[in-house]
Structures are given as structure tokens and as C-alpha cells.
XYZ file of C-alpha atoms in Angstrom:
429
model
C -143.897 152.955 167.427
C -146.271 154.668 165.050
C -145.097 155.478 161.533
C -146.995 156.418 158.376
C -145.872 153.268 156.585
C -148.448 151.140 158.339
C -151.386 153.257 157.212
C -152.588 150.912 154.483
C -152.477 147.758 156.552
C -154.000 149.369 159.609
C -156.895 150.952 157.761
C -157.571 147.918 155.603
C -157.415 145.581 158.582
C -159.942 147.717 160.413
C -162.123 147.771 157.294
C -161.878 144.021 156.977
C -162.891 143.523 160.594
C -165.851 145.830 160.101
C -166.794 143.927 156.971
C -166.655 140.624 158.798
C -168.981 142.004 161.433
C -171.489 143.444 158.994
C -171.269 141.325 155.907
C -168.908 139.657 153.433
C -165.200 140.091 154.078
C -163.285 142.643 152.054
C -159.988 141.580 150.555
C -156.814 143.247 151.793
C -155.313 145.167 148.907
C -152.032 146.114 150.537
C -149.784 145.326 153.431
C -147.432 147.439 155.458
C -143.688 147.469 155.931
C -143.846 148.975 159.364
C -145.031 147.963 162.811
C -147.028 151.078 163.412
C -150.095 153.060 162.492
C -150.364 156.836 162.210
C -152.850 158.923 164.107
C -155.003 159.076 160.995
C -155.589 155.355 161.300
C -156.477 155.400 164.996
C -159.521 153.364 165.919
C -162.821 155.326 166.013
C -163.179 154.475 169.693
C -159.678 154.413 171.209
C -158.942 151.299 173.220
C -157.497 151.697 176.699
C -154.266 149.699 177.038
C -154.321 146.737 179.444
C -152.343 147.131 182.673
C -149.878 144.468 181.513
C -149.000 146.385 178.329
C -146.101 148.780 177.889
C -147.135 152.209 176.660
C -150.347 154.115 177.292
C -151.506 154.794 173.728
C -154.253 152.940 171.867
C -152.865 149.421 171.249
C -155.248 148.514 168.421
C -152.584 148.409 165.719
C -149.294 147.952 167.570
C -150.086 146.303 170.910
C -148.310 143.004 170.258
C -145.467 144.625 168.320
C -144.586 147.162 171.004
C -144.937 144.602 173.802
C -142.566 142.243 172.025
C -140.109 145.061 171.317
C -140.282 146.148 174.965
C -139.673 142.652 176.317
C -136.747 142.119 173.933
C -135.195 145.462 174.862
C -135.609 145.019 178.615
C -134.176 141.522 178.480
C -131.162 142.799 176.519
C -130.677 145.474 179.197
C -130.601 142.764 181.908
C -134.009 143.711 183.264
C -136.418 140.870 184.015
C -139.881 141.914 182.772
C -142.890 141.180 184.936
C -144.519 137.792 184.478
C -147.759 139.658 183.818
C -146.253 141.378 180.769
C -144.908 138.116 179.354
C -148.189 136.312 180.007
C -150.048 139.050 178.139
C -147.887 138.484 175.062
C -148.243 134.699 175.090
C -151.966 135.097 175.751
C -152.360 137.088 172.535
C -151.226 134.144 170.398
C -153.957 132.661 168.234
C -154.844 128.974 168.185
C -153.159 128.559 164.785
C -149.849 129.958 166.071
C -149.968 133.490 164.682
C -150.431 136.747 166.561
C -152.863 139.555 165.769
C -151.882 143.199 166.065
C -153.989 143.259 169.239
C -156.879 141.368 170.809
C -158.860 143.216 173.452
C -160.419 139.905 174.487
C -157.861 137.120 174.338
C -160.655 134.581 174.843
C -162.269 135.512 171.537
C -161.216 133.642 168.399
C -158.740 135.317 166.074
C -159.758 136.368 162.572
C -157.252 134.482 160.415
C -157.296 137.061 157.618
C -156.170 139.840 159.965
C -153.393 138.035 161.787
C -150.217 140.082 161.664
C -146.976 138.586 160.330
C -144.949 141.507 161.699
C -146.376 141.069 165.197
C -145.888 137.301 164.937
C -142.243 137.649 163.923
C -141.502 140.120 166.690
C -143.328 138.085 169.352
C -141.335 135.002 168.365
C -138.027 136.853 168.691
C -139.033 138.227 172.089
C -140.011 134.813 173.435
C -136.799 133.244 172.131
C -134.779 135.962 173.874
C -136.678 135.469 177.142
C -136.396 131.674 176.982
C -138.816 129.096 178.300
C -141.484 129.517 175.610
C -140.447 126.997 172.967
C -143.951 125.624 172.418
C -145.303 129.077 171.538
C -142.296 129.763 169.303
C -142.734 126.441 167.492
C -146.387 127.275 166.822
C -145.250 130.610 165.410
C -142.854 128.825 163.070
C -145.685 126.624 161.813
C -147.861 129.691 161.231
C -145.140 131.359 159.174
C -144.706 128.208 157.108
C -148.459 127.960 156.512
C -148.783 131.596 155.446
C -145.785 131.934 153.156
C -146.651 133.143 149.659
C -145.844 131.046 146.601
C -143.008 133.433 145.671
C -141.382 132.774 149.054
C -142.412 136.102 150.574
C -144.653 137.066 153.478
C -147.279 139.785 153.573
C -148.371 141.876 156.527
C -151.696 140.009 156.515
C -152.144 136.519 154.989
C -153.296 136.453 151.388
C -151.843 139.816 150.375
C -148.855 140.424 148.103
C -145.588 139.982 149.940
C -143.308 142.844 150.936
C -139.652 143.173 151.880
C -140.302 144.372 155.426
C -142.603 141.509 156.393
C -140.396 138.985 154.603
C -137.272 140.260 156.330
C -138.939 140.116 159.739
C -140.195 136.578 159.092
C -136.749 135.383 158.002
C -135.215 136.888 161.149
C -137.874 135.234 163.324
C -137.270 131.829 161.755
C -133.548 132.190 162.318
C -134.065 133.233 165.959
C -136.300 130.197 166.458
C -133.559 127.874 165.240
C -135.223 127.173 161.892
C -133.044 127.532 158.806
C -134.865 130.048 156.562
C -133.271 128.478 153.492
C -135.280 125.334 154.264
C -138.648 127.112 154.526
C -139.996 127.377 150.998
C -143.115 127.459 148.858
C -142.797 126.131 145.323
C -139.047 125.962 145.883
C -138.774 129.653 146.776
C -137.594 130.875 150.180
C -137.926 134.213 151.903
C -134.356 134.990 150.897
C -135.283 134.180 147.296
C -138.129 136.679 147.512
C -135.872 139.350 148.999
C -133.435 138.822 146.145
C -136.144 139.742 143.644
C -136.829 142.978 145.543
C -133.235 144.210 145.740
C -132.216 146.866 143.239
C -129.285 145.811 141.101
C -127.147 147.192 138.337
C -130.114 148.251 136.214
C -131.019 150.856 138.850
C -129.465 154.314 139.191
C -126.087 154.098 140.933
C -127.308 155.796 144.120
C -130.130 153.248 144.543
C -128.189 150.039 143.931
C -128.291 147.646 146.858
C -131.531 149.048 148.273
C -134.685 146.976 148.665
C -138.062 147.917 147.259
C -141.122 147.567 149.454
C -143.029 145.422 146.939
C -142.729 144.185 143.385
C -143.625 146.942 140.910
C -146.658 147.042 138.678
C -146.250 145.814 135.117
C -143.966 148.094 133.160
C -142.604 149.780 136.291
C -139.208 149.461 137.979
C -138.284 148.628 141.560
C -138.226 151.690 143.799
C -135.827 152.024 146.741
C -137.520 152.118 150.145
C -135.640 153.136 153.292
C -137.525 151.063 155.873
C -137.735 148.044 153.577
C -133.971 148.201 153.123
C -133.232 148.720 156.811
C -135.345 145.750 157.925
C -134.517 143.400 155.049
C -130.781 143.976 155.485
C -130.902 142.503 158.984
C -132.395 139.334 157.506
C -129.927 138.913 154.632
C -127.092 139.670 157.063
C -128.120 136.621 159.073
C -129.482 138.585 162.007
C -132.389 138.722 164.402
C -133.182 140.711 167.537
C -131.448 141.529 169.762
C -128.313 142.435 167.816
C -125.070 142.015 169.752
C -122.516 144.823 169.739
C -119.946 144.461 166.970
C -116.268 145.298 166.615
C -115.666 148.968 165.699
C -113.095 147.942 163.095
C -113.597 146.643 159.602
C -113.738 147.703 155.986
C -116.506 149.924 154.677
C -119.293 148.095 152.818
C -118.868 147.822 149.076
C -121.481 148.841 146.523
C -122.401 146.171 143.949
C -119.866 145.639 141.195
C -121.615 146.472 137.943
C -118.554 146.359 135.725
C -119.745 143.173 134.008
C -123.171 144.374 132.942
C -126.243 146.404 133.786
C -128.939 143.825 134.310
C -127.451 141.595 136.997
C -128.938 141.588 140.480
C -126.919 143.280 143.204
C -125.655 139.996 144.597
C -125.927 136.270 144.008
C -125.572 135.385 147.700
C -126.985 136.647 150.968
C -123.502 137.828 151.930
C -123.163 140.019 148.844
C -126.787 141.136 149.210
C -126.075 142.288 152.770
C -122.894 144.037 151.628
C -124.700 145.882 148.825
C -127.575 146.883 151.099
C -125.149 148.048 153.785
C -123.352 150.217 151.232
C -126.674 151.798 150.258
C -127.632 152.469 153.895
C -124.224 153.923 154.732
C -124.348 156.215 151.697
C -127.866 157.409 152.512
C -126.947 158.119 156.128
C -123.876 160.093 155.066
C -125.855 162.083 152.501
C -128.644 163.060 154.899
C -126.910 164.140 158.083
C -126.616 160.589 159.499
C -130.300 159.720 159.317
C -132.651 158.301 156.712
C -135.505 160.295 155.242
C -139.237 159.679 154.978
C -141.330 161.006 152.108
C -144.924 161.321 153.289
C -147.670 161.831 150.673
C -148.884 165.420 150.823
C -145.883 166.681 152.781
C -143.956 169.634 151.396
C -140.617 167.916 151.926
C -139.173 164.667 153.286
C -138.642 164.454 157.037
C -136.220 162.495 159.240
C -137.210 158.840 159.570
C -136.368 157.732 163.104
C -137.661 154.197 162.707
C -135.715 153.456 159.528
C -132.593 155.036 161.000
C -132.838 152.819 164.075
C -133.223 149.678 161.966
C -130.323 150.824 159.772
C -128.112 150.913 162.873
C -129.146 147.389 163.829
C -128.579 146.065 160.314
C -125.217 147.749 159.787
C -123.903 146.436 163.099
C -125.097 142.912 162.300
C -123.583 143.089 158.810
C -120.193 143.904 160.334
C -120.179 147.660 159.763
C -120.748 149.308 163.171
C -118.395 152.137 162.242
C -120.791 153.149 159.456
C -123.617 153.153 162.030
C -121.799 155.299 164.606
C -122.888 158.634 163.160
C -126.526 157.527 163.075
C -126.270 156.419 166.703
C -124.983 159.879 167.621
C -127.869 161.448 165.695
C -130.415 159.246 167.467
C -128.872 160.094 170.839
C -129.171 163.802 170.062
C -132.644 163.717 168.500
C -134.382 160.489 169.493
C -135.922 161.762 172.728
C -138.544 163.715 170.788
C -139.470 160.563 168.854
C -140.226 158.673 172.050
C -142.615 161.295 173.411
C -146.151 160.210 172.559
C -149.375 162.073 173.259
C -150.290 159.541 175.938
C -146.791 159.313 177.394
C -143.544 157.654 176.294
C -143.866 155.578 173.120
C -142.890 152.087 174.271
C -142.052 150.799 170.798
C -139.809 153.742 169.944
C -138.101 153.633 173.334
C -137.466 149.899 172.988
C -136.043 150.372 169.486
C -133.588 152.978 170.765
C -132.519 150.657 173.590
C -131.808 147.886 171.082
C -129.869 150.274 168.824
C -127.859 151.636 171.753
C -127.032 148.126 172.943
C -125.987 147.041 169.443
C -123.716 150.075 169.146
C -122.126 149.459 172.533
C -123.723 152.557 174.086
C -125.333 152.829 177.516
C -129.153 152.815 177.230
C -129.330 154.171 180.784
C -127.699 157.372 179.536
C -128.504 157.792 175.867
C -128.555 161.435 174.879
C -129.172 162.286 178.512
C -132.153 159.932 178.834
C -132.404 156.728 180.843
C -134.268 154.774 178.182
C -134.517 151.653 180.334
C -136.229 153.542 183.153
C -138.466 155.323 180.650
C -139.584 151.986 179.240
C -140.064 150.217 182.574
C -142.068 153.173 183.884
C -144.453 152.860 180.919
C -145.626 149.370 181.893
C -145.964 146.860 184.711
C -143.194 146.868 187.310
C -140.222 144.752 186.286
C -139.091 141.825 188.371
C -135.858 142.010 190.274
C -133.200 140.203 188.263
C -131.857 136.859 189.421
C -128.371 138.364 189.671
C -129.622 141.150 191.909
C -131.565 138.658 194.026
C -128.412 136.593 194.494
C -126.382 139.693 195.308
C -128.945 140.859 197.855
C -129.107 137.373 199.358
C -125.327 137.321 199.650
C -125.344 140.704 201.361
C -128.072 139.547 203.717
C -126.190 136.328 204.444
C -122.984 138.255 205.102
C -124.788 140.661 207.405
C -126.317 137.745 209.313
C -122.893 136.143 209.770
C -121.553 139.487 210.964
C -124.316 139.714 213.548
C -123.555 136.183 214.739
C -119.888 137.079 215.036
C -120.653 140.217 216.991
C -122.943 138.202 219.242
C -120.251 135.610 219.912
C -117.664 138.261 220.718
C -120.118 140.076 222.949
C -120.889 136.823 224.741
C -117.216 136.066 225.282
C -116.561 139.578 226.547
C -119.515 139.442 228.891
C -118.324 136.079 230.237
C -114.813 137.409 230.874
C -116.254 140.424 232.672
C -118.310 138.221 234.997
C -115.300 135.957 235.636
C -113.083 138.929 236.525
C -115.710 140.360 238.867
C -116.006 137.017 240.595
C -112.231 136.847 241.061
C -112.221 140.335 242.529
C -114.912 139.269 244.970
C -112.980 136.242 246.193
């Protein structure tokens, strides 16, 4: 799932790797809020994807992320992924417990400075959803603890300033792994503490209150609302992780922060109020922009629809208890998302998986989402899925029933044949 937001991290990671090969390492100056890299950051020599990987595009910057998203989505759709695909993901894990964005040779040692917190968080959530991989998940938890910044945040790569996207993903991964994120702290500060410092409060313009900034501002600057940062961080403060279960379509609309008591207070003193404020921001932005969020790309004449942020907004709103505010965005994704999933090398596995997760969370059918069977599209992009245990049992039952039927027919035929012989004998007497 390639988005412009990962440009800095992707390019700087590649630069760092080149520096390690040729000389002293270069320090990462930025990290990314998104699990993707744009075409501009593609590797000089595109890497062919392994047979066990979902998607046919160069996996250099999103191999682990998209594999984890695919496995999570397929599992939520009651499809059992191939063992080969799962083994590939676990085989990418580094000795210290983290995951890189991609390792062409899983036997080679990882470069600690370029391990990817976003990929690690997503891999952990996928393995928890699949079950049976607790040892790998526990190692991931230890890696997150070891690479938490002193302000409680996480960066895309270790040693960089933290950001809301990476911190939100890490908090969700810890929660999925059964680790209380409020108990994972550096210098007394947790990931939720860090997110609180990045949420715009009453000092911000009214239309930005409740949003999250990507990173802390430079000295003298103010926090700036970021769509993807808000969409991913909201899932964390709402107590969620992937996959998100479908929610009740009823409930009150989210409330914007109450600023009647002052102008300098943060948007909320608790994670519950933080999630409510962020949900109100997301709902307002969706309503103001035709039920999708917008992306402002440097150099572009005008903002463009942001499919990735919109998908995460759906997941976060459903988890926060506001699926009715996500319904319009789900309709928009159903009508427009097919174009997003069409990559140059074939279906984009990460984007397809994200739409499956959003459809499932909204109670929609991913087999018929805007006229597309997303599950088939995803399975066709990677190794053949295993037959589910339920289908195996059903087939076995059918086979067993058919066998019993044959036995019954055989018995009846035998009885009939015996009666026929007996009658013929009597006639001959």
C-alpha cells in the first residue's frame, strides 16, 4: 500500500543502508507515518517479490507490512493463508525481535538502525490473529520496549524522533499481544502519554481540535493536524487493534472537545475523551470532503483523495463506537476503492487487505465490495490459500454421508438380489 507519506523513511533507510555498505552510517533525520513508499522512492534495482509474498510489486519498503496486512485480512475473512506465506513472515523477524521492511535474504543479519516499527507492529497483530506464534509475538513486544523513546513514543526507525502513526501502531500491537500499553514506559512516559502531547486541543483552530499531529513541532511552531496520523492514532487511543470487529450501527455522534473552560487545555485528559475528540475531528473531515479524507502532496496543484487515511478512519471510528459516522466513507471506498487497489504490477495487496478489513469492520461483504471480490483479488495475488478447517470438516461430512449412502444402497441391492434368487428357486421347485 504505497503512499507519499513514507517517502522520507524509505529514502533515508535506503541511504542509511548504502552508507553502511560504503562507509560510516548516516543518521535518520525523519520517520514516516505510513506503511508505504511512493514510486519516487523505489529501489534503483527493483526486487522481485518472493513466491510466498502477496502482491507482485517491489517489496523493498512494504514487504513485511503488506504481508502482515494480507494475513490479517484473509484470516478475518475466514480464509486460511498458506503455511508458506506465514512462514515467510515469521522468517523475516530479526534476532532481536523486530522486523525490517523487507529482507531479501532472511539468513543475513538485520541492520538494527533500519528495523521498522510499523512493520513490527503489523506483523505482531497478524501473528496474534493467526494464533500459534506466541514466541515471535513476545519477542516483538520486547523489541518495542527496547526501542521506545524517552518521551514514550516510537519512531519509524529506532533512534529517530517519535511520530503519532508509529506510536499508535505500537500501542495497538502491544494491546493485541496482551501487554497493557499503560505499563510500557520510558522515564515514566507511555505511548499514550506521547500521543496526548501530539493531539491538538483548545489552543488550535476549532476545525482542527481533536486531530493528531504527525510529530512535535519545531521550536516556536504549533502542532499541525495530520489526517493519517489522526486516523491511525485514534485506533490506539480507542483501545483497538487489528482486526476491528463490526460495531453496532446505533449510538451518539462523537463530541468535539469542550473548550468552554479555557483555550490552552489539551483535548482530553483520558484516552476515552481523546478518542472521542479525535473521532469528532475525523467525522467532521469526512463530512466536509465528500466522505473521504484529503492528502496534500508537496508540489501538487491541489489536495487529492487519501484512500489510506480514509480506510484507517473507518477502522478507528468503528472501534471508537461510531460506525454510523463511518458509513458514508465505507460507501465512498466501495465506489472508488477499486482504482486504489490496481497497481502497476497487479493488485496492490496492502490496499486490498486494508479494504477487506474496513469492509469487515463496517459489516459489509468483502466478497462483493463495490462489485469486487476483494478476498479473491487478494488470494490471487499470492500463494494459494489453504482450505479452511470448517470446509475440510464439511467436505469430510459430505464424503462420510456419501459413503454411508453407498453402503445402504449396497445392502438393499444385496437383499433384493437374494430375494430374486430365492423366488427363482421356488419357481423351479
